[in-house]
GROMACS .gro file of C-alpha atoms in nm:
model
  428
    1UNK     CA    1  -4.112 -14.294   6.417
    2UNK     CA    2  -4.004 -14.101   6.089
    3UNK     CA    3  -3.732 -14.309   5.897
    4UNK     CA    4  -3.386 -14.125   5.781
    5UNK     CA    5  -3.274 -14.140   5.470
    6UNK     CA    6  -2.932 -14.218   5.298
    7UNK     CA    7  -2.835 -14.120   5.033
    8UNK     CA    8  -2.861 -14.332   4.721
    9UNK     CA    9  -2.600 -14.435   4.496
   10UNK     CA   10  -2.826 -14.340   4.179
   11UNK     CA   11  -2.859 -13.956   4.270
   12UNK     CA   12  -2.649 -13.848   4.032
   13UNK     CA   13  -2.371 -13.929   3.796
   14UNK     CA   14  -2.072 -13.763   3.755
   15UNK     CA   15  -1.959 -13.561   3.546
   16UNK     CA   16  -1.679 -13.375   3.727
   17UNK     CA   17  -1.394 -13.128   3.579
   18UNK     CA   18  -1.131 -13.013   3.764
   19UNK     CA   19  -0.986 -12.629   3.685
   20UNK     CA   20  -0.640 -12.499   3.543
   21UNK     CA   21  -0.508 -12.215   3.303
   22UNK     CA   22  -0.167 -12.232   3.161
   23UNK     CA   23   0.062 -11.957   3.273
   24UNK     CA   24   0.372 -11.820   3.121
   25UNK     CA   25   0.744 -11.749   3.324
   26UNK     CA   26   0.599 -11.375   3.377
   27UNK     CA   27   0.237 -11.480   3.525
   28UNK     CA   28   0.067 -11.382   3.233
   29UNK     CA   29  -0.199 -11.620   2.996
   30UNK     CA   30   0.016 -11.844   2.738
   31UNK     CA   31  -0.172 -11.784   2.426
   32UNK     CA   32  -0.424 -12.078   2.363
   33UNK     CA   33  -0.461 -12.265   2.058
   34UNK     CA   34  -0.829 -12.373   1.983
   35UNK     CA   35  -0.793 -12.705   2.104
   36UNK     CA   36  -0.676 -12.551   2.416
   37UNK     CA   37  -0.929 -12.362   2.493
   38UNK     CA   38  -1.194 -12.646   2.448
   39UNK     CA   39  -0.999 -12.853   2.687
   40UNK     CA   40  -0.987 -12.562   2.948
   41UNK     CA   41  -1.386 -12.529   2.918
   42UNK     CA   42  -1.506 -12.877   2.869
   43UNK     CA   43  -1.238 -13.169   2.943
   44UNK     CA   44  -1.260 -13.407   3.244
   45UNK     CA   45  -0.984 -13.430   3.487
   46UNK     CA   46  -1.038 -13.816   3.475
   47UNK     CA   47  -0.909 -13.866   3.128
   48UNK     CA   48  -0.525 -13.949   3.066
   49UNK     CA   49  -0.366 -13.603   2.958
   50UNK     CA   50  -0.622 -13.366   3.084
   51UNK     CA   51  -0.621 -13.483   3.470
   52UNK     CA   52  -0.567 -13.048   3.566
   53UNK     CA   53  -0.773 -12.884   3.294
   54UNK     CA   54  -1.139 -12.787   3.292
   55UNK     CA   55  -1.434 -12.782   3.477
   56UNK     CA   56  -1.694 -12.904   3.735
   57UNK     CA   57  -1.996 -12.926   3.531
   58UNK     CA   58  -2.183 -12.773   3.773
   59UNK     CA   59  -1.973 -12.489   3.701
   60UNK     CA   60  -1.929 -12.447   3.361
   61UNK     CA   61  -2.025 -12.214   3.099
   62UNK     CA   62  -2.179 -12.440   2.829
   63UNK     CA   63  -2.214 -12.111   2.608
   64UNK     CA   64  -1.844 -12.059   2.601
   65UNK     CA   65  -1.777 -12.411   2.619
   66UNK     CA   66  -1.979 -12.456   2.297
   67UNK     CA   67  -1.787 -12.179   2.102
   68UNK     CA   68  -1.499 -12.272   2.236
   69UNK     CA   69  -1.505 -12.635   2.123
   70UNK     CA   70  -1.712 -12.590   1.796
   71UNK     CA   71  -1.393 -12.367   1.687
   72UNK     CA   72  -1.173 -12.615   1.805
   73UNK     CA   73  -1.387 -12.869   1.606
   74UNK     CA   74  -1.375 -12.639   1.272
   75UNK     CA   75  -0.999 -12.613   1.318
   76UNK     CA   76  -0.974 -13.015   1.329
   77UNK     CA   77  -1.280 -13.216   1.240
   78UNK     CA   78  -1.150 -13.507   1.299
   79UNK     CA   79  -1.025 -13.478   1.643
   80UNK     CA   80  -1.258 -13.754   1.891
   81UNK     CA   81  -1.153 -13.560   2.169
   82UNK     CA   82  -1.294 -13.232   2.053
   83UNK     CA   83  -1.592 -13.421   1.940
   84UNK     CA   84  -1.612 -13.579   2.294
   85UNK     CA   85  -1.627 -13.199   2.448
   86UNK     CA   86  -1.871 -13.113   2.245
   87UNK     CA   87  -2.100 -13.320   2.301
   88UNK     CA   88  -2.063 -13.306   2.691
   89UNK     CA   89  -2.105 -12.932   2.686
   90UNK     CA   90  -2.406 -13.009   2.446
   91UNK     CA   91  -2.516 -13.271   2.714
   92UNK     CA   92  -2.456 -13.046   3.031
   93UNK     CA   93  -2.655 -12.789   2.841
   94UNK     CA   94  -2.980 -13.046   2.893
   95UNK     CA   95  -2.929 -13.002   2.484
   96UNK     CA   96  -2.946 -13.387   2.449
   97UNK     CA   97  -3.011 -13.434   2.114
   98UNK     CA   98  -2.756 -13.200   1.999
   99UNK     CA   99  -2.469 -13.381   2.205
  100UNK     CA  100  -2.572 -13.744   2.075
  101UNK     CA  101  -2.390 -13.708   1.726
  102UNK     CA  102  -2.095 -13.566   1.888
  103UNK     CA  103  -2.079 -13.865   2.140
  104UNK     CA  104  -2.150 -14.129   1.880
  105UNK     CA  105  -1.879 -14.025   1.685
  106UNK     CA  106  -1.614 -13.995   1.982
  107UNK     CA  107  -1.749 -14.326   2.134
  108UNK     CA  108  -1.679 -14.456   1.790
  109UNK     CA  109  -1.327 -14.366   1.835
  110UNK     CA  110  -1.301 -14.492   2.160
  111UNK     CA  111  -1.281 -14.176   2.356
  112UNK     CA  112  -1.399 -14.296   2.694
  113UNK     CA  113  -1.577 -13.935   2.805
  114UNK     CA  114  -1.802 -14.003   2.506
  115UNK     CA  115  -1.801 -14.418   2.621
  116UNK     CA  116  -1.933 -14.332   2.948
  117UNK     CA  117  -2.181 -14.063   2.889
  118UNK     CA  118  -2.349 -14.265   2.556
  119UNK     CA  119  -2.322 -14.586   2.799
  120UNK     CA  120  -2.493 -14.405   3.073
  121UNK     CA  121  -2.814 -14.279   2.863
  122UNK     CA  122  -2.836 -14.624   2.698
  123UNK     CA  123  -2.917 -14.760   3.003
  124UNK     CA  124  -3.124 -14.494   3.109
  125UNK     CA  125  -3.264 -14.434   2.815
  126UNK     CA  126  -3.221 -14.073   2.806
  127UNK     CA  127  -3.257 -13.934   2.457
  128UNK     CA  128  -3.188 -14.299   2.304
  129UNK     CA  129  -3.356 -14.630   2.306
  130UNK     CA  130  -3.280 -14.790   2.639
  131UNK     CA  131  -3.044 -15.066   2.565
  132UNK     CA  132  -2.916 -15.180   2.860
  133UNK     CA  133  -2.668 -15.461   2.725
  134UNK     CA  134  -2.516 -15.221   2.478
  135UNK     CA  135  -2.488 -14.953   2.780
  136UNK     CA  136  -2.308 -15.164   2.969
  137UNK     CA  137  -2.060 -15.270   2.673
  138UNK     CA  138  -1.954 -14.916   2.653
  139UNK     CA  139  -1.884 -14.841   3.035
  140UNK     CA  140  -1.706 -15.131   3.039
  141UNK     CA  141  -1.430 -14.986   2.708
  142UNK     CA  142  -1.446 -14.622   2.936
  143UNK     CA  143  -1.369 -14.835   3.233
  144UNK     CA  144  -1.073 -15.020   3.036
  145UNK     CA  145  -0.905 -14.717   3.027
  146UNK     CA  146  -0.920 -14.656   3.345
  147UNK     CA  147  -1.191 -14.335   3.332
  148UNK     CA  148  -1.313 -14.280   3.693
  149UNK     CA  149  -1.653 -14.217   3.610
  150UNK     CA  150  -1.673 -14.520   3.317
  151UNK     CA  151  -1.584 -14.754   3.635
  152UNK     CA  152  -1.827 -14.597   3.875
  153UNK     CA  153  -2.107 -14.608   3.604
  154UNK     CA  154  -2.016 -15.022   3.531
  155UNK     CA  155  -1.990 -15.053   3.904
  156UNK     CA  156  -2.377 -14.927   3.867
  157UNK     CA  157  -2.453 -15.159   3.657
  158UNK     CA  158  -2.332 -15.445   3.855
  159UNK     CA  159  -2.447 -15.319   4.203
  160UNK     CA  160  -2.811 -15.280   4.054
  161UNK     CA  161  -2.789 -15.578   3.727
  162UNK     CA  162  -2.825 -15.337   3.451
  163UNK     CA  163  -2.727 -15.489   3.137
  164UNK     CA  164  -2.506 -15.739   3.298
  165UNK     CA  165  -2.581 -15.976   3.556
  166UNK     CA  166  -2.613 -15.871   3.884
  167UNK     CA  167  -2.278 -15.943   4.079
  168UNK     CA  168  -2.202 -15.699   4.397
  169UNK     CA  169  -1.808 -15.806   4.359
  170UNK     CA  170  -1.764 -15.645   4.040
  171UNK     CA  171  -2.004 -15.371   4.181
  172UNK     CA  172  -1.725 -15.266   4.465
  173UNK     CA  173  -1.445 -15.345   4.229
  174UNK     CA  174  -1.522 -15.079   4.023
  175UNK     CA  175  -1.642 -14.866   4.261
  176UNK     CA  176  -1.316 -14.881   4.453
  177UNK     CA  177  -1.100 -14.786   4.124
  178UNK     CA  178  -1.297 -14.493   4.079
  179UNK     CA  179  -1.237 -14.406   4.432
  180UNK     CA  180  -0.908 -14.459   4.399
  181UNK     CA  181  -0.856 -14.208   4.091
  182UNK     CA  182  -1.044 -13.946   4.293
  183UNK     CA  183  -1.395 -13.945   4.195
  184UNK     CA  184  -1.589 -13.862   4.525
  185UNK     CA  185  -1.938 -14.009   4.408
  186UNK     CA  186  -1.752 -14.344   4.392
  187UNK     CA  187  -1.603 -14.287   4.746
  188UNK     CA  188  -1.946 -14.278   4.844
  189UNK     CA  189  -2.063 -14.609   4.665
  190UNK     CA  190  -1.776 -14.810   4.812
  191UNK     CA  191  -1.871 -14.657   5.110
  192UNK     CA  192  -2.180 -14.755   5.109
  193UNK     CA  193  -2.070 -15.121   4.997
  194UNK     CA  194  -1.877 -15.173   5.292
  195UNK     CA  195  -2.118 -15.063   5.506
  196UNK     CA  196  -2.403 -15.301   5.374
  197UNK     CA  197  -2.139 -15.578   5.306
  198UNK     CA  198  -2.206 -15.614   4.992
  199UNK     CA  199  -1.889 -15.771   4.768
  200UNK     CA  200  -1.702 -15.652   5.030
  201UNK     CA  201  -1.670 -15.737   5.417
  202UNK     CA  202  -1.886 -15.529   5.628
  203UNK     CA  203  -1.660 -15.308   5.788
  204UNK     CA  204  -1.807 -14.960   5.954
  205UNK     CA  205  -1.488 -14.795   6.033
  206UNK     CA  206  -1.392 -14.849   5.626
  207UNK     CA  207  -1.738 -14.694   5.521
  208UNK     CA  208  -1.708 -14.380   5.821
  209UNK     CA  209  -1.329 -14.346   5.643
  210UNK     CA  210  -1.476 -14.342   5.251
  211UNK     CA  211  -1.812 -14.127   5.340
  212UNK     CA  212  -1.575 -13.856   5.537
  213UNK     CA  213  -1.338 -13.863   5.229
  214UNK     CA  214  -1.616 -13.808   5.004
  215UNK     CA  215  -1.769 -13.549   5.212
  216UNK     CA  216  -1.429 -13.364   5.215
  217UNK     CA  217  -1.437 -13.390   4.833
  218UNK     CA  218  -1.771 -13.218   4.790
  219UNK     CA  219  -1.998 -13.501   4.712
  220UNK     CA  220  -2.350 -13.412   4.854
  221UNK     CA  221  -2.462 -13.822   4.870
  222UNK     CA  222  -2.116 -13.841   5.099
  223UNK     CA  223  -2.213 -13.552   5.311
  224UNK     CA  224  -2.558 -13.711   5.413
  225UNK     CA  225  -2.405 -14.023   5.427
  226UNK     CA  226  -2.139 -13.907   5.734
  227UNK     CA  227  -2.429 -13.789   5.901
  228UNK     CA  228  -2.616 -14.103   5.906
  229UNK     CA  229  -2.286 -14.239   6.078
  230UNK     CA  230  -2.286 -13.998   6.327
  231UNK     CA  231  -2.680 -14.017   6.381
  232UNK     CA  232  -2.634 -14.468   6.422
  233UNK     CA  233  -2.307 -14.429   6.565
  234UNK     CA  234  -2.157 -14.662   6.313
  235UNK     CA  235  -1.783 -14.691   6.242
  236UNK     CA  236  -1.778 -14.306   6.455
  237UNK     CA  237  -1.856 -14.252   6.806
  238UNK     CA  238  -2.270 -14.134   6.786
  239UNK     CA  239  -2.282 -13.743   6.751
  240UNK     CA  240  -2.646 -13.625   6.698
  241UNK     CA  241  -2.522 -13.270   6.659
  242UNK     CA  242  -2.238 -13.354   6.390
  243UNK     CA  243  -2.527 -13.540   6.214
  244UNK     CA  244  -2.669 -13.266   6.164
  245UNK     CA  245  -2.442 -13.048   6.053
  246UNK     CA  246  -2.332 -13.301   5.812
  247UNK     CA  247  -2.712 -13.318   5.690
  248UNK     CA  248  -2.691 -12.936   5.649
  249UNK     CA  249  -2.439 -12.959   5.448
  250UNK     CA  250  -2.563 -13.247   5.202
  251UNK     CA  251  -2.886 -13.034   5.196
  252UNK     CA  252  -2.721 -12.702   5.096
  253UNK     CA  253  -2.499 -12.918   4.848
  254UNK     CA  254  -2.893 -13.003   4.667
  255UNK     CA  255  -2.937 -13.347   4.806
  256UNK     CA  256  -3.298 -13.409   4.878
  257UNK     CA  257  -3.230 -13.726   5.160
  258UNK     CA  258  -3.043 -13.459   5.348
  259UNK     CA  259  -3.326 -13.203   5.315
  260UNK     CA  260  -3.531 -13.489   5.467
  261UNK     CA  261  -3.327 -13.574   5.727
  262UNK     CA  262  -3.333 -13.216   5.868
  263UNK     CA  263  -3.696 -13.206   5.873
  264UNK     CA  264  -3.653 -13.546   6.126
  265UNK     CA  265  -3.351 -13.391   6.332
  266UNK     CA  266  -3.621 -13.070   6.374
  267UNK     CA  267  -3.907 -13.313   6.421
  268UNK     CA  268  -3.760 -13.511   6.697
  269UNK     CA  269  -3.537 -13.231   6.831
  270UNK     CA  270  -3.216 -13.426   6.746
  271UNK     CA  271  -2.885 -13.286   6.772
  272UNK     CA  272  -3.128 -12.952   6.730
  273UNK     CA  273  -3.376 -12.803   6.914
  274UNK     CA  274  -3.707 -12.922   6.835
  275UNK     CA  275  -3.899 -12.720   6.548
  276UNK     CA  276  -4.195 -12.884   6.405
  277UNK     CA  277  -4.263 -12.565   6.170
  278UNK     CA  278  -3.929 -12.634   6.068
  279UNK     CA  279  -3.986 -12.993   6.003
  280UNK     CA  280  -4.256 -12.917   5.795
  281UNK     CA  281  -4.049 -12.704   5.599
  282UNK     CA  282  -3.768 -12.927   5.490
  283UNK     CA  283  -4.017 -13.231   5.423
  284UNK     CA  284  -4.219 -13.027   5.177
  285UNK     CA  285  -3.922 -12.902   5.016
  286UNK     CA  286  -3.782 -13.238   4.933
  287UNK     CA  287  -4.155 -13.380   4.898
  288UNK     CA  288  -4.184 -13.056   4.636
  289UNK     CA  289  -3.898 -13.187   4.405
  290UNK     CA  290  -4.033 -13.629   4.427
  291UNK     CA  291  -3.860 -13.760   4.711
  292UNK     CA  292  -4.109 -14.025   4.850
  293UNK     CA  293  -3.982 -14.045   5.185
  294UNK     CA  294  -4.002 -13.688   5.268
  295UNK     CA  295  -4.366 -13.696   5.119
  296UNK     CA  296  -4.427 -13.993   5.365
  297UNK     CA  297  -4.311 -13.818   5.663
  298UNK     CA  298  -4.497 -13.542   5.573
  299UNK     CA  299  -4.803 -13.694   5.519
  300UNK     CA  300  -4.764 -13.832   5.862
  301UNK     CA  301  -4.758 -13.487   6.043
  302UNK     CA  302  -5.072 -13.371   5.823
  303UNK     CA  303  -5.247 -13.668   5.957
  304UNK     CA  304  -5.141 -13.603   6.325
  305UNK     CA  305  -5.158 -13.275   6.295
  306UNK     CA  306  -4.808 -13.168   6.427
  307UNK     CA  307  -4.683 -12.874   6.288
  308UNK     CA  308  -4.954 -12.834   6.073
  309UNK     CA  309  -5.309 -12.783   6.112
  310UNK     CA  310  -5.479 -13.157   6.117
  311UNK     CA  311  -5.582 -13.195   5.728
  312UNK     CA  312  -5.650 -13.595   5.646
  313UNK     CA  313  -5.732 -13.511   5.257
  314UNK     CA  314  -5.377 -13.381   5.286
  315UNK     CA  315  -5.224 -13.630   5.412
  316UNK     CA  316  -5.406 -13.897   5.196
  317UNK     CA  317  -5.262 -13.682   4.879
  318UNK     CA  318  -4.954 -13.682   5.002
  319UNK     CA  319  -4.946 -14.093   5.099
  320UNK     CA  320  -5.074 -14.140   4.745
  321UNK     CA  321  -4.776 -13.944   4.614
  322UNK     CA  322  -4.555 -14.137   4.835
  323UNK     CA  323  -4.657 -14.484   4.722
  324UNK     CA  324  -4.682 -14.427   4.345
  325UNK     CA  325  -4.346 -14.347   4.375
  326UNK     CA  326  -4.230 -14.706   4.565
  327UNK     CA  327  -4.247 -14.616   4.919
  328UNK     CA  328  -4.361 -14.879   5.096
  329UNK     CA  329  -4.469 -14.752   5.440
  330UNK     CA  330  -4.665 -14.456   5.258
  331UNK     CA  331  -4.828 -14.776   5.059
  332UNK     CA  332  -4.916 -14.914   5.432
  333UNK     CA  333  -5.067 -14.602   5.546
  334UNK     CA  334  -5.224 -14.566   5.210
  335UNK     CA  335  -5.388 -14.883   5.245
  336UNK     CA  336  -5.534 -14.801   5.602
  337UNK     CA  337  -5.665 -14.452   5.492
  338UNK     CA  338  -5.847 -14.667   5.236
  339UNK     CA  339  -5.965 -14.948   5.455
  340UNK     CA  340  -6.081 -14.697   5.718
  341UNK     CA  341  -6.205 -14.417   5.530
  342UNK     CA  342  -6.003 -14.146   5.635
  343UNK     CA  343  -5.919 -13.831   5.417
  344UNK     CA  344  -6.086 -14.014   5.122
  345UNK     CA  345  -6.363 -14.258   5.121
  346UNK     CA  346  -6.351 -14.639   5.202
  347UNK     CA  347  -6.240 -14.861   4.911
  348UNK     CA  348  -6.133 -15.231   5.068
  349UNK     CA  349  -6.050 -15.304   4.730
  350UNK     CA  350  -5.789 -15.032   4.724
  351UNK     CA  351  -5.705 -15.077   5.044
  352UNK     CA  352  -5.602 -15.445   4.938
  353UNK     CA  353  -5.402 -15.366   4.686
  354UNK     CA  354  -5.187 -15.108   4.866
  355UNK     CA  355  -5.144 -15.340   5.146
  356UNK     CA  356  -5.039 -15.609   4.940
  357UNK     CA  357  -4.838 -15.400   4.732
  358UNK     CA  358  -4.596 -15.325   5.075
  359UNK     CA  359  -4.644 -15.697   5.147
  360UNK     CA  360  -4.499 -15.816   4.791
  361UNK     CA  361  -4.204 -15.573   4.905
  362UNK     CA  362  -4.150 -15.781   5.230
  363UNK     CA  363  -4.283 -15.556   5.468
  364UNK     CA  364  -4.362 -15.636   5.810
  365UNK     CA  365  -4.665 -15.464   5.895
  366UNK     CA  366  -4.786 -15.472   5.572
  367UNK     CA  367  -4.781 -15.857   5.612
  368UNK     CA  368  -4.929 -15.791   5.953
  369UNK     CA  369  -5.213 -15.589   5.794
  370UNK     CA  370  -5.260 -15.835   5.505
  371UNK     CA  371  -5.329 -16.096   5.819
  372UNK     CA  372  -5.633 -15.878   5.967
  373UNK     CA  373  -5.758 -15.798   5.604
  374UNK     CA  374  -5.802 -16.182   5.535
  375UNK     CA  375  -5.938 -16.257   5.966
  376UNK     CA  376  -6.190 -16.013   5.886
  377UNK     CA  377  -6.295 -16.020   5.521
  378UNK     CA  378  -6.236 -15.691   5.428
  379UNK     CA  379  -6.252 -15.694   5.047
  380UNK     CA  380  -6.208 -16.047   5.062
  381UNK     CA  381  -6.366 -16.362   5.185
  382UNK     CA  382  -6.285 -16.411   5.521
  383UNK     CA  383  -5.968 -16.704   5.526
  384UNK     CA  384  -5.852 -16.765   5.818
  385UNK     CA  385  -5.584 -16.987   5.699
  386UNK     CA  386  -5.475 -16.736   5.484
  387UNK     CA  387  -5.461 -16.447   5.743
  388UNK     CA  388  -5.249 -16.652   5.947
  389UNK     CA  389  -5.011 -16.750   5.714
  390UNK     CA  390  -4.977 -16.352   5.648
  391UNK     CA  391  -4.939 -16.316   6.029
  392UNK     CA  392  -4.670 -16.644   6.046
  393UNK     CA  393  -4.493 -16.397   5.731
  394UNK     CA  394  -4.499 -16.112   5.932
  395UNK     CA  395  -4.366 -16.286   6.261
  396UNK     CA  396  -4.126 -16.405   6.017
  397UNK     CA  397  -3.925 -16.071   6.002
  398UNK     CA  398  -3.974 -16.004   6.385
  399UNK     CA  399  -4.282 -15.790   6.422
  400UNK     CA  400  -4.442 -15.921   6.783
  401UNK     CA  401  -4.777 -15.791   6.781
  402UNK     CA  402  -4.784 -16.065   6.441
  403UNK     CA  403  -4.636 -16.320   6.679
  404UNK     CA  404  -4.900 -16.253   6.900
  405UNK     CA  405  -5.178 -16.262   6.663
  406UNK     CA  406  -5.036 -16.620   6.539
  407UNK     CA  407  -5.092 -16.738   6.874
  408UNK     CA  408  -5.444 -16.565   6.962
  409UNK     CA  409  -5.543 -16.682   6.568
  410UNK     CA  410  -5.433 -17.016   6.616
  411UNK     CA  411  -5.603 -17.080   6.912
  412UNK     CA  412  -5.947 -16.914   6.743
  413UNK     CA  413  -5.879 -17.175   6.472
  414UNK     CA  414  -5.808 -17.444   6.685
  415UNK     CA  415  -6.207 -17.339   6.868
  416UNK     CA  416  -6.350 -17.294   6.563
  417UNK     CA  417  -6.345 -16.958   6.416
  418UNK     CA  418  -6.492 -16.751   6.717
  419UNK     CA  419  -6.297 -16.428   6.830
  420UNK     CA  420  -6.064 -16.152   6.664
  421UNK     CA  421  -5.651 -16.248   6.707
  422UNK     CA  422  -5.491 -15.872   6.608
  423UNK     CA  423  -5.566 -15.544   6.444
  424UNK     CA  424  -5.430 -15.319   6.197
  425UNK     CA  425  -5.119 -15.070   6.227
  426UNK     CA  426  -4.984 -14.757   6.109
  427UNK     CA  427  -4.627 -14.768   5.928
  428UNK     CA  428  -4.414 -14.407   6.083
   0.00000   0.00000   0.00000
């Protein structure tokens, strides 16, 4: 079976505005001073003072945003939180270089829009050495001053040990302030949190309540992640059809897991009727744009040859994609196309290293696989010992065909080496 996907605290971060224009008694526009009119364009509603004015950045005009705020700049040059602006028009413009003045200068002054976008590339590394450490420092003076998206960035940085050490209580501390002041990509994080347990106690109904308030909010990772609690039936009653519409949604909203996630509701015909054309379609759009897990489960259907004509050089391109880009069951697959010559010629060597790449990653059939490469010498002397450890590993984590290969491979031992204990398996 295809795997869902949910959606990843990392898709995106935020960089939200919320809307306003000042009216006069009559209804009509209150003339706007320059400073104004930058704040209207290119302010975040998360900073003290400007909670009603701007916009989504999604939605913004960075060409008037620009003019606006570079006249607001010439009228006062040394205001940070023009400079600020600036440079997060600048930024949203993918002008990078251009905004990285402007936001040294505010960070400088302690403007926390500035704090959290410079702290965010430092760690990234976008446009700037990566410096993880000093990243970190800076989200942590946006998050100070209570700046939604400074506290969801350092809650980052805990959750996933970026330039501090790694501590999942910090990680939903932070992530529940910026919940709390209304920033729905947090709402999704702690979400997430307190459906995993981490730093928090694992509580479904708390994550249904956060996703759902998310998803009402317009985040796209919140949207995908409701449907995954409809699809397991955590926290919510199961509702296959509400999954997908909640998918739908997420997918329309541009996030690729629920693009993927459609292709497996048409795929398996649930909560929709079965459409393996369709299927096809969704997993190569997200496959298109990187997403490993939709260029796994495609691979698998141009390897079976559902929905799409049978094409094994296809599918071998597409596992390859998948497992340069971390996901494991593509790098089982890979490593079976490689040990058995299918869609590309035999390589045990590669095969190896595929297999063990899943294994290193704690995967059960990989470890499974690694057990019948070492039985049967395949790139490898033959070690018995060693393929049963692999198979004791895999047993480990609760894959039985392993569990029965430790038995069948312990009794070969035990008679000397004659006989085979298990074979190889595909990863869906």
């Amino acid at each position: 079976m295809n795997f869902f996907g949910i959606s990843i605290k990392k898709l995106a971060l935020p960089l939200g505005l919320g809307a306003a224009i000042a009216l006069g008694a009559a209804g009509g526009a209150l003339a706007q001073s320059p400073h104004e009119r930058c704040a209207m364009e290119a302010a975040s509603p998360y900073e003290a003072g400007y909670r009603d004015v701007g916009v989504e950045a999604r939605d913004m005009d960075v060409n008037e945003a620009i003019r606006a705020c570079k006249a607001a700049l010439s009228a006062s040059p040394t205001a940070v939180e023009v400079k600020a602006w600036l440079g997060r028009a600048y930024y949203v413009a993918n002008d990078v270089q251009t905004a990285l003045p402007y936001l040294r200068e505010a960070a400088d002054g302690n403007n926390p829009v500035a704090l959290q976008l410079l702290g965010d590339m430092m760690i990234t590394g976008e446009g700037v050495t990566t410096d993880m450490e000093g990243g970190a420092a800076l989200l942590q003076r946006a998050a100070d001053q209570d700046y939604a998206p400074g506290q969801n960035s350092l809650g980052l940085s805990y959750d996933f040990g970026e330039g501090v050490e790694q501590d999942y209580g910090n990680a939903a501390y932070y992530y529940l302030a910026a919940a709390k002041n209304g920033l729905p990509r947090a709402m999704s994080n702690i979400g997430l949190m307190y459906q995993d347990g981490l730093g928090v106690p694992q509580d479904y109904v708390a994550a249904a309540a956060w996703f759902l308030r998310a998803s009402d909010a317009g985040d796209a990772a919140g949207m995908v992640n409701l449907g995954k609690v409809y699809q397991d039936g955590l926290g919510l009653d199961p509702d296959p059809e509400k999954a997908f519409q909640y998918y739908k949604m997420g997918h329309d909203a541009g996030d690729l897991y629920g693009t993927n996630n459609l292709g497996f509701m048409y795929e398996t015909g649930l909560g929709v009727e079965q459409d393996l054309g369709l299927a096809v379609q969704y997993y190569q759009e997200a496959a298109d744009e990187g997403l490993a897990l939709a260029q796994h489960n495609l691979a698998i259907l141009y390897e079976d040859g559902r929905g799409v004509k049978q094409d094994l050089q296809k599918a071998f391109q597409l596992y390859t994609q998948a497992a340069e880009n971390g996901e494991t069951r593509a790098q089982v697959n890979l490593g079976l196309m490689y040990l058995d010559g299918r869609g590309t010629d035999a390589n045990y060597d590669l095969a190896y290293y595929w297999t063990n790449e899943a294994a290193q990653s704690g995967h059960a059939i990989a470890m499974n696989n690694m057990g019948y490469i070492y039985e049967n010498g395949l790139g490898v002397d033959k070690d018995l010992e060693t393929a049963l450890q692999w198979y004791q590993e895999s047993a480990g984590r609760g894959y039985q065909p392993a569990a029965e290969a430790v038995q069948a491979l312990t009794e070969i031992i035990r008679n000397g080496g004659q006989g085979n204990s298990g074979g190889k398996v595909k990863n869906k």
